[in-house]
N, CA, C and O of each residue as an XYZ file, in Angstrom:
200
protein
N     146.312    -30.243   -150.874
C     146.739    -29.234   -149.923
C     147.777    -28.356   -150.619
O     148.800    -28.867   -151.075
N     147.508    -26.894   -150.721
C     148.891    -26.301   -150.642
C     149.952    -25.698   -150.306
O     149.666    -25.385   -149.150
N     151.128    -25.253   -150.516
C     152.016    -24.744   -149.849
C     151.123    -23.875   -148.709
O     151.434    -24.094   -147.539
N     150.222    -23.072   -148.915
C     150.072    -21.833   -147.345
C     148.944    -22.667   -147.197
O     148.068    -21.850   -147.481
N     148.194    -23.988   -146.890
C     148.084    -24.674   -146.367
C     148.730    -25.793   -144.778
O     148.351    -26.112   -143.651
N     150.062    -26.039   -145.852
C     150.932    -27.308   -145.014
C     151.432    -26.437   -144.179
O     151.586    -26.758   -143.001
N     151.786    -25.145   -144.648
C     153.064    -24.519   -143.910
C     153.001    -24.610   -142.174
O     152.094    -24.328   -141.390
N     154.182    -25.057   -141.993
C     154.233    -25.078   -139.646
C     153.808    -27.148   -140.020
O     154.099    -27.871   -139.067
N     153.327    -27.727   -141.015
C     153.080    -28.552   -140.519
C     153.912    -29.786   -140.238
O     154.967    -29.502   -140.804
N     154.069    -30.990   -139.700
C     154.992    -32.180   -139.808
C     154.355    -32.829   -140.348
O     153.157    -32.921   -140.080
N     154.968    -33.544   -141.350
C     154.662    -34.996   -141.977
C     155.526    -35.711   -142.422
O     156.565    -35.193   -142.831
N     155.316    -37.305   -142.478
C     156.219    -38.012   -142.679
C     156.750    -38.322   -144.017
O     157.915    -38.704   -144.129
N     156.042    -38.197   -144.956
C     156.168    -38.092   -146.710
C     155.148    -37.021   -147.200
O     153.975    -36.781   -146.917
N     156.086    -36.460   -148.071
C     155.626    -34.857   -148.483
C     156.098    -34.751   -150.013
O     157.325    -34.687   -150.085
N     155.318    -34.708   -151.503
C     155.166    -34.941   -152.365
C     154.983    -33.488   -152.964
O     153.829    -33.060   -152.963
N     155.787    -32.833   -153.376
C     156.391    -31.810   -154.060
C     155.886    -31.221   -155.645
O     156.616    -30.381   -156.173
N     154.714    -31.649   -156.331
C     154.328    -31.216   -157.782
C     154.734    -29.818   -157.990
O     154.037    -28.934   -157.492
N     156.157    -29.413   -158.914
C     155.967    -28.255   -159.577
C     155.354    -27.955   -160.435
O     155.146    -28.825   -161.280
N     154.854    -26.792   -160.613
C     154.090    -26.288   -161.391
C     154.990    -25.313   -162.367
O     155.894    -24.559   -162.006
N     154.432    -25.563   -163.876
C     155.137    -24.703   -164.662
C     156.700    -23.510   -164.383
O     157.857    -23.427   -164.796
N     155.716    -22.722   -163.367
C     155.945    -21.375   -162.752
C     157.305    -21.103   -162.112
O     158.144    -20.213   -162.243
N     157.140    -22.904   -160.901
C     157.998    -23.055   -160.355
C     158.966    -23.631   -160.562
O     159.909    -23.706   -159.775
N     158.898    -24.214   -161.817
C     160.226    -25.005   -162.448
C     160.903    -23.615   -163.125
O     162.021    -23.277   -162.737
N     160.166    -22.780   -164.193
C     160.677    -21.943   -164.170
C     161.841    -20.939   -163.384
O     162.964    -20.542   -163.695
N     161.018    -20.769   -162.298
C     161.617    -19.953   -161.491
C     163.267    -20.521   -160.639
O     164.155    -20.078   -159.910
N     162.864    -21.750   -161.340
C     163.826    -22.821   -160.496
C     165.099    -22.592   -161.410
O     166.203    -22.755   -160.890
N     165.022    -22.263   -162.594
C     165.646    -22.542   -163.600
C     166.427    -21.389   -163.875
O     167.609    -21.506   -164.198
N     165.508    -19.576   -163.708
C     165.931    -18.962   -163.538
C     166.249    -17.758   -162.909
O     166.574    -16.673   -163.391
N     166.079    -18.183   -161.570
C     165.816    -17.806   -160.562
C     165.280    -16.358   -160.487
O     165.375    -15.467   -159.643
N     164.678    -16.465   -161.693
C     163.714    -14.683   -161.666
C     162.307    -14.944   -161.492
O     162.066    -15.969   -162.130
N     161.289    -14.523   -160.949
C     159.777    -15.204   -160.493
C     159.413    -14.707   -162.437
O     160.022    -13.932   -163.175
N     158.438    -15.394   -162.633
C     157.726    -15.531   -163.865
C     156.506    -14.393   -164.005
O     155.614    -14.400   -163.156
N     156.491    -13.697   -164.779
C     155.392    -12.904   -165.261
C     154.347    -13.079   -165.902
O     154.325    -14.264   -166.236
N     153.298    -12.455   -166.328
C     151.944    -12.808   -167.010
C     152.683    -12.802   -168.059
O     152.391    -13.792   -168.729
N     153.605    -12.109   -168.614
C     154.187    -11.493   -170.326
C     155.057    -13.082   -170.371
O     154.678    -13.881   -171.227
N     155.917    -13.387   -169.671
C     156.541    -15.074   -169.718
C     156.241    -15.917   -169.447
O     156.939    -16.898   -169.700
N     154.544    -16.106   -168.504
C     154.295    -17.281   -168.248
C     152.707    -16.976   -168.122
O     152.146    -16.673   -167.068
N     151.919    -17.148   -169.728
C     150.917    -16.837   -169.476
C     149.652    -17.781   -168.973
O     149.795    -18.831   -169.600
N     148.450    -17.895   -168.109
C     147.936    -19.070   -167.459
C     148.523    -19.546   -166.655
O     147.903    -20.410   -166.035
N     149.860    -19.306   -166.249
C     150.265    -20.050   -164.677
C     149.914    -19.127   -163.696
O     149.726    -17.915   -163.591
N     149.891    -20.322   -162.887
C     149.943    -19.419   -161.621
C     151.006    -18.937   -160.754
O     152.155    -19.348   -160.915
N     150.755    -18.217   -159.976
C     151.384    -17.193   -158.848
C     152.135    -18.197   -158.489
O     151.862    -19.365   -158.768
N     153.130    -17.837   -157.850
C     154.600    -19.299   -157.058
C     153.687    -19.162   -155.190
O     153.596    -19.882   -154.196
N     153.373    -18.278   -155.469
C     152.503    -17.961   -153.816
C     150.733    -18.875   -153.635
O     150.052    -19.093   -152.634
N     150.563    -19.128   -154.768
C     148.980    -19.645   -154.842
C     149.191    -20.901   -155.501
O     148.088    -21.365   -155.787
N     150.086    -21.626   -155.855
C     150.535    -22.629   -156.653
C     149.676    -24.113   -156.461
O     149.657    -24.793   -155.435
N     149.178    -24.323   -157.382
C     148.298    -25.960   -157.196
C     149.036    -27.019   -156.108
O     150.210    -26.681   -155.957
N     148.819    -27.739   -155.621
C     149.358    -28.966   -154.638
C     148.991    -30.500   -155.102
O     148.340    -30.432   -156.145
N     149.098    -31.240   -154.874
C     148.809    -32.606   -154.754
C     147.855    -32.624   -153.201
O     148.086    -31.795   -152.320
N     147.331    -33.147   -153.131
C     146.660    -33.956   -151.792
C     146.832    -34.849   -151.500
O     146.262    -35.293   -150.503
């Protein structure tokens, strides 16, 4: 499932995989580009765990 999947939903354990993109972005809080982060994906379309 991903983020614009779950979103509105409740659950009782919820398992968080960042992706490249989003560690990035975590790190520096500027969103990542094709030119700095090439093959990742979008922070908006981002892979999930199920």
């Amino acid at each position: 499932m991903n983020m614009g999947q779950s979103k509105g939903q409740i659950l009782d354990r919820v398992l968080i995989f960042l992706t490249s993109s989003m560690k990035t972005y975590l790190d520096t809080r500027s969103p990542p580009t094709q030119a700095t982060a090439p093959g990742s994906t979008s922070l908006l379309h981002a892979p999930a765990i199920a």
